[in-house]
mmCIF file of C-alpha atoms in Angstrom:
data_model
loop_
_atom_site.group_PDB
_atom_site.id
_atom_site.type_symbol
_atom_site.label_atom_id
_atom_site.label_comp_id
_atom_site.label_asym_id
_atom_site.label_seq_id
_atom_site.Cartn_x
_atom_site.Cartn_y
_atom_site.Cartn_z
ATOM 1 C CA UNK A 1476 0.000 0.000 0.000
ATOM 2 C CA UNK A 1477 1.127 3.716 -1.044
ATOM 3 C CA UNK A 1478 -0.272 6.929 0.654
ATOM 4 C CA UNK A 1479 -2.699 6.919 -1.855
ATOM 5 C CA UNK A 1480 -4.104 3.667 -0.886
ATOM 6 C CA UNK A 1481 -3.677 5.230 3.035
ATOM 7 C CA UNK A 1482 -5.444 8.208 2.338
ATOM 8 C CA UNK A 1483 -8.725 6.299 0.694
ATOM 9 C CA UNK A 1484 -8.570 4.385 3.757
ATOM 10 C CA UNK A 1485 -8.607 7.293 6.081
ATOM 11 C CA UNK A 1486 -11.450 8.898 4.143
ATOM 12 C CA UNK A 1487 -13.741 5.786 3.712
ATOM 13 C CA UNK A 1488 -13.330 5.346 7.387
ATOM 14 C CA UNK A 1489 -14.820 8.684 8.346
ATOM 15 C CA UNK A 1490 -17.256 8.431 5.669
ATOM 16 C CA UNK A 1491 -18.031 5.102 3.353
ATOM 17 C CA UNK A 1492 -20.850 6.657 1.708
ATOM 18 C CA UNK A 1493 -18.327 8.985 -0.451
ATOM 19 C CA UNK A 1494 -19.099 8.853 -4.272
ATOM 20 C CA UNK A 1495 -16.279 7.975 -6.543
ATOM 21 C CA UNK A 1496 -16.345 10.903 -7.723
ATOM 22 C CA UNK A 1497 -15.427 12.732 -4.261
ATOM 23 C CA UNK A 1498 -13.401 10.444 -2.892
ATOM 24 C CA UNK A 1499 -11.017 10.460 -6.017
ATOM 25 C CA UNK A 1500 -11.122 14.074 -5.922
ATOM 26 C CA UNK A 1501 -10.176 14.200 -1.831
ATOM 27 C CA UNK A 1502 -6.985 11.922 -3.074
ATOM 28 C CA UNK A 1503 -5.842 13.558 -6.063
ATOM 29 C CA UNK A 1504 -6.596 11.029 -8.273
ATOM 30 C CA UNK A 1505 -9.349 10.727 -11.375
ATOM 31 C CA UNK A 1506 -12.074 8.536 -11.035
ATOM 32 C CA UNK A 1507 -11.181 5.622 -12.628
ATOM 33 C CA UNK A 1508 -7.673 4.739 -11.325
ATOM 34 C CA UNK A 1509 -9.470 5.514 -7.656
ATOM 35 C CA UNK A 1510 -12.212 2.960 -8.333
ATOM 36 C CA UNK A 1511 -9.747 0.503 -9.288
ATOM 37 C CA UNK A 1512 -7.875 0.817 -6.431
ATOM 38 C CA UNK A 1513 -10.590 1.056 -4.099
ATOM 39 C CA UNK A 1514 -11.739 -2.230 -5.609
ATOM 40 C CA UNK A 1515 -8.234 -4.240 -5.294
ATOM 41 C CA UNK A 1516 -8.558 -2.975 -1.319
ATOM 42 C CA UNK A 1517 -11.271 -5.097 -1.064
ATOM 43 C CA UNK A 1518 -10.254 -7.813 -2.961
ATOM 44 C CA UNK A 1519 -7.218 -7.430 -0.821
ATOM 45 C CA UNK A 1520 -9.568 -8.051 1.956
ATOM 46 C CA UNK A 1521 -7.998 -4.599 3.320
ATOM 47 C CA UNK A 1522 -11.680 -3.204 3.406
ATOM 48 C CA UNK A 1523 -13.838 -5.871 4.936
ATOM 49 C CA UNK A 1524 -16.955 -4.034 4.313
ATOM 50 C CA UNK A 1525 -19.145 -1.044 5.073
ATOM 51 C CA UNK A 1526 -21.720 -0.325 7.651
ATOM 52 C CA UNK A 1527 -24.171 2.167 8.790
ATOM 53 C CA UNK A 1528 -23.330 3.605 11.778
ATOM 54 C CA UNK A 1529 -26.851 2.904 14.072
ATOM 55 C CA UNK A 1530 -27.938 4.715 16.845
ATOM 56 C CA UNK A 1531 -28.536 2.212 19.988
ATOM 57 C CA UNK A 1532 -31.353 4.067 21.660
ATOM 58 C CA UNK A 1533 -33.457 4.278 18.578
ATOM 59 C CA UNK A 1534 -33.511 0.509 17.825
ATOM 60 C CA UNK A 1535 -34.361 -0.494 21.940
ATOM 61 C CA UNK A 1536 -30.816 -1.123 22.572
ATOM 62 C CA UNK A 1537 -29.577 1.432 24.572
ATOM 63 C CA UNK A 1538 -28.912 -0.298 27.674
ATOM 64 C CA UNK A 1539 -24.843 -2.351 27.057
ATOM 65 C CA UNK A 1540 -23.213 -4.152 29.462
ATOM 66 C CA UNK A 1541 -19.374 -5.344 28.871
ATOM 67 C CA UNK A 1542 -19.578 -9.381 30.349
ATOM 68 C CA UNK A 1543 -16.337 -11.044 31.417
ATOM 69 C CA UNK A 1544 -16.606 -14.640 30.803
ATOM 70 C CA UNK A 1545 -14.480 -17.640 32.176
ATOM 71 C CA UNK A 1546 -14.985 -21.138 30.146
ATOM 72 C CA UNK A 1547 -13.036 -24.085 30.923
ATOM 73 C CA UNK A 1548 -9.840 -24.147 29.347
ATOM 74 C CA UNK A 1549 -10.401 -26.946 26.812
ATOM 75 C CA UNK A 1550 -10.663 -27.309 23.509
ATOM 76 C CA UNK A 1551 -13.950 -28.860 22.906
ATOM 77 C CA UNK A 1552 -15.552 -26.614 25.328
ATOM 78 C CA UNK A 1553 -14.393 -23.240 24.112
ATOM 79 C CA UNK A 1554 -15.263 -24.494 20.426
ATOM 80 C CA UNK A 1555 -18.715 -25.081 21.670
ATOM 81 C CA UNK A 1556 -19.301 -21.836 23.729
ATOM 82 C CA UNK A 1557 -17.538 -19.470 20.643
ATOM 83 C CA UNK A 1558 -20.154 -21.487 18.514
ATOM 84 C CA UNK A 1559 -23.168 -20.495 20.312
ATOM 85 C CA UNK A 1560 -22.156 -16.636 20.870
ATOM 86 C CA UNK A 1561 -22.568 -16.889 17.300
ATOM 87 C CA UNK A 1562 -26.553 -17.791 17.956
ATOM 88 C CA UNK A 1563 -27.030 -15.066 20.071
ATOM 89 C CA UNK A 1564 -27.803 -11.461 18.423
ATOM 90 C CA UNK A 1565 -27.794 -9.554 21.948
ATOM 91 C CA UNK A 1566 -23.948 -10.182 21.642
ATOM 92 C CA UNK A 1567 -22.464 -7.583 19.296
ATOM 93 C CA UNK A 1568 -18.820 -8.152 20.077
ATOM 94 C CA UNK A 1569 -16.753 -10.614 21.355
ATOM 95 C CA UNK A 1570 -13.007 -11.114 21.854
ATOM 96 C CA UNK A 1571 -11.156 -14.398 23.713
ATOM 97 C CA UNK A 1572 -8.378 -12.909 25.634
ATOM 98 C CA UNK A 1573 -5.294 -14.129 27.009
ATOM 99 C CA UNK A 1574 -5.377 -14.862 30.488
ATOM 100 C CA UNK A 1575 -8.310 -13.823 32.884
ATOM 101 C CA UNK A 1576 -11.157 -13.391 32.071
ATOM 102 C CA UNK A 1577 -10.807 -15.884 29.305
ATOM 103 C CA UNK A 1578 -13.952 -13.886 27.333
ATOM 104 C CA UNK A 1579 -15.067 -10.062 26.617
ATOM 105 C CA UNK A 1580 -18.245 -9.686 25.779
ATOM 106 C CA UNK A 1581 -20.203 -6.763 24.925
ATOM 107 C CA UNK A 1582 -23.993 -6.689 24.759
ATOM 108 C CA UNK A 1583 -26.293 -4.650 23.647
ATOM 109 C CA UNK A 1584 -30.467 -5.115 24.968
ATOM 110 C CA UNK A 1585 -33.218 -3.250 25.671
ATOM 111 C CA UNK A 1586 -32.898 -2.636 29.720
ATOM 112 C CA UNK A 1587 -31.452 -3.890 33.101
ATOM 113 C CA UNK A 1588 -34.611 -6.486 32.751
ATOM 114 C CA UNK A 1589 -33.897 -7.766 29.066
ATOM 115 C CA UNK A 1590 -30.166 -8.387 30.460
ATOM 116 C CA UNK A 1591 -31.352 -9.915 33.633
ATOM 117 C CA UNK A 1592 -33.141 -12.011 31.074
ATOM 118 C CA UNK A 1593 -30.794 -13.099 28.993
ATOM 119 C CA UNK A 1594 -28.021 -13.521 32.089
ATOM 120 C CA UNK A 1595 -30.016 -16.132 33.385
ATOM 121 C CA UNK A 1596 -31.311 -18.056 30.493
ATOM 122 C CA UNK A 1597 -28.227 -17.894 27.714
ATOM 123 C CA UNK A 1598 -25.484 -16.582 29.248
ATOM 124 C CA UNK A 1599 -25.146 -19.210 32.688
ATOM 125 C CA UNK A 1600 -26.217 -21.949 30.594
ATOM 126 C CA UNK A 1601 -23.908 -22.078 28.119
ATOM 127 C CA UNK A 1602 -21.458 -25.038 27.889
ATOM 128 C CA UNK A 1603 -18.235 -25.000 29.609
ATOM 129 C CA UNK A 1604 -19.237 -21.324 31.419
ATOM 130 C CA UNK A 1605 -17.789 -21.394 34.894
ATOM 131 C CA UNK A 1606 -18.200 -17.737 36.047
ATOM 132 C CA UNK A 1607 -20.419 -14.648 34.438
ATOM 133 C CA UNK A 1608 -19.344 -11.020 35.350
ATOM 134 C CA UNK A 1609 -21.155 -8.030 34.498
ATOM 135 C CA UNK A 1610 -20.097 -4.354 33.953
ATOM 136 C CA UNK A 1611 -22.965 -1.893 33.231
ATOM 137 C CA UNK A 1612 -21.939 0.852 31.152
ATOM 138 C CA UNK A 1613 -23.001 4.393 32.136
ATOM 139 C CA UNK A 1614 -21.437 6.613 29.378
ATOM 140 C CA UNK A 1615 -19.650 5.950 26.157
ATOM 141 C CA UNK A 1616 -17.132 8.154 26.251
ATOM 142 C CA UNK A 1617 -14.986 7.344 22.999
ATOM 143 C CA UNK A 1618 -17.050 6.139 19.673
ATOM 144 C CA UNK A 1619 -14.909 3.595 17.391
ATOM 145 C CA UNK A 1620 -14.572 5.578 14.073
ATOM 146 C CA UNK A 1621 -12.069 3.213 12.621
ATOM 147 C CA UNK A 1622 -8.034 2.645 12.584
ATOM 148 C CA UNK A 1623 -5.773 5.216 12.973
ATOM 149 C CA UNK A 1624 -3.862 4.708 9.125
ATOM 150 C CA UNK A 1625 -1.068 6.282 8.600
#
């Protein structure tokens, strides 16, 4: 990748609904070598995809809770319990970490109740889950808007 390629990347991050047109003109290039190298990014796999950006609160998910997560430390049982996070939609993100806790979850649901909810039936229940810790989150203080390229 050039600092051509780097800049596209920067402005796609802060806004993936650019035309062509614009974006070729915010790199200094012409449209056509701009949409070719937008489209070998993603063939690259360098840009994944693009998403709308949604606001929590007006889709009844407002309330988000960060869950630490300890599964037994065995193969077959952290396959299984990464399998089924994949079955639930209240998870939005979720990271296996080195050391303790073992999982990072973040959820997203409607209130303390929906969580409550969903702590006793999914969450506890899964296989190989040995310990369920919750963090509510009051404020969001930093947004993700993307990777710093440079």
């Amino acid at each position: 990748m050039d600092a051509i390629d780097l800049e596209i990347l920067r402005e796609l991050q802060a806004d993936g609904r650019l035309s062509n047109q614009e974006l070729a003109a915010r790199v200094g290039l012409t449209p056509s070598p701009c949409m070719r190298r937008v489209r070998q990014l993603e063939q690259d796999g360098v840009i994944q995809g693009y998403r709308a950006v949604v606001d929590p609160e007006a889709v009844g998910r407002g309330f988000e809770v960060l869950v630490s997560v300890e599964v037994r430390r065995d193969r077959e049982a952290v396959e299984t319990f990464e399998a089924a996070l994949q079955e639930i939609p209240d998870v939005i993100e979720a990271y296996r970490l080195f050391g303790s806790p073992g999982c990072l979850l973040r959820i997203a649901v409607a209130d303390l109740r929906a969580y409550e909810r969903l702590w006793i039936e999914k969450l506890t229940t899964l296989s190989g889950v040995t310990e369920v810790n919750s963090q509510i989150i009051m404020k969001r203080i930093k947004e993700p808007t993307g990777l710093p390229v440079r």
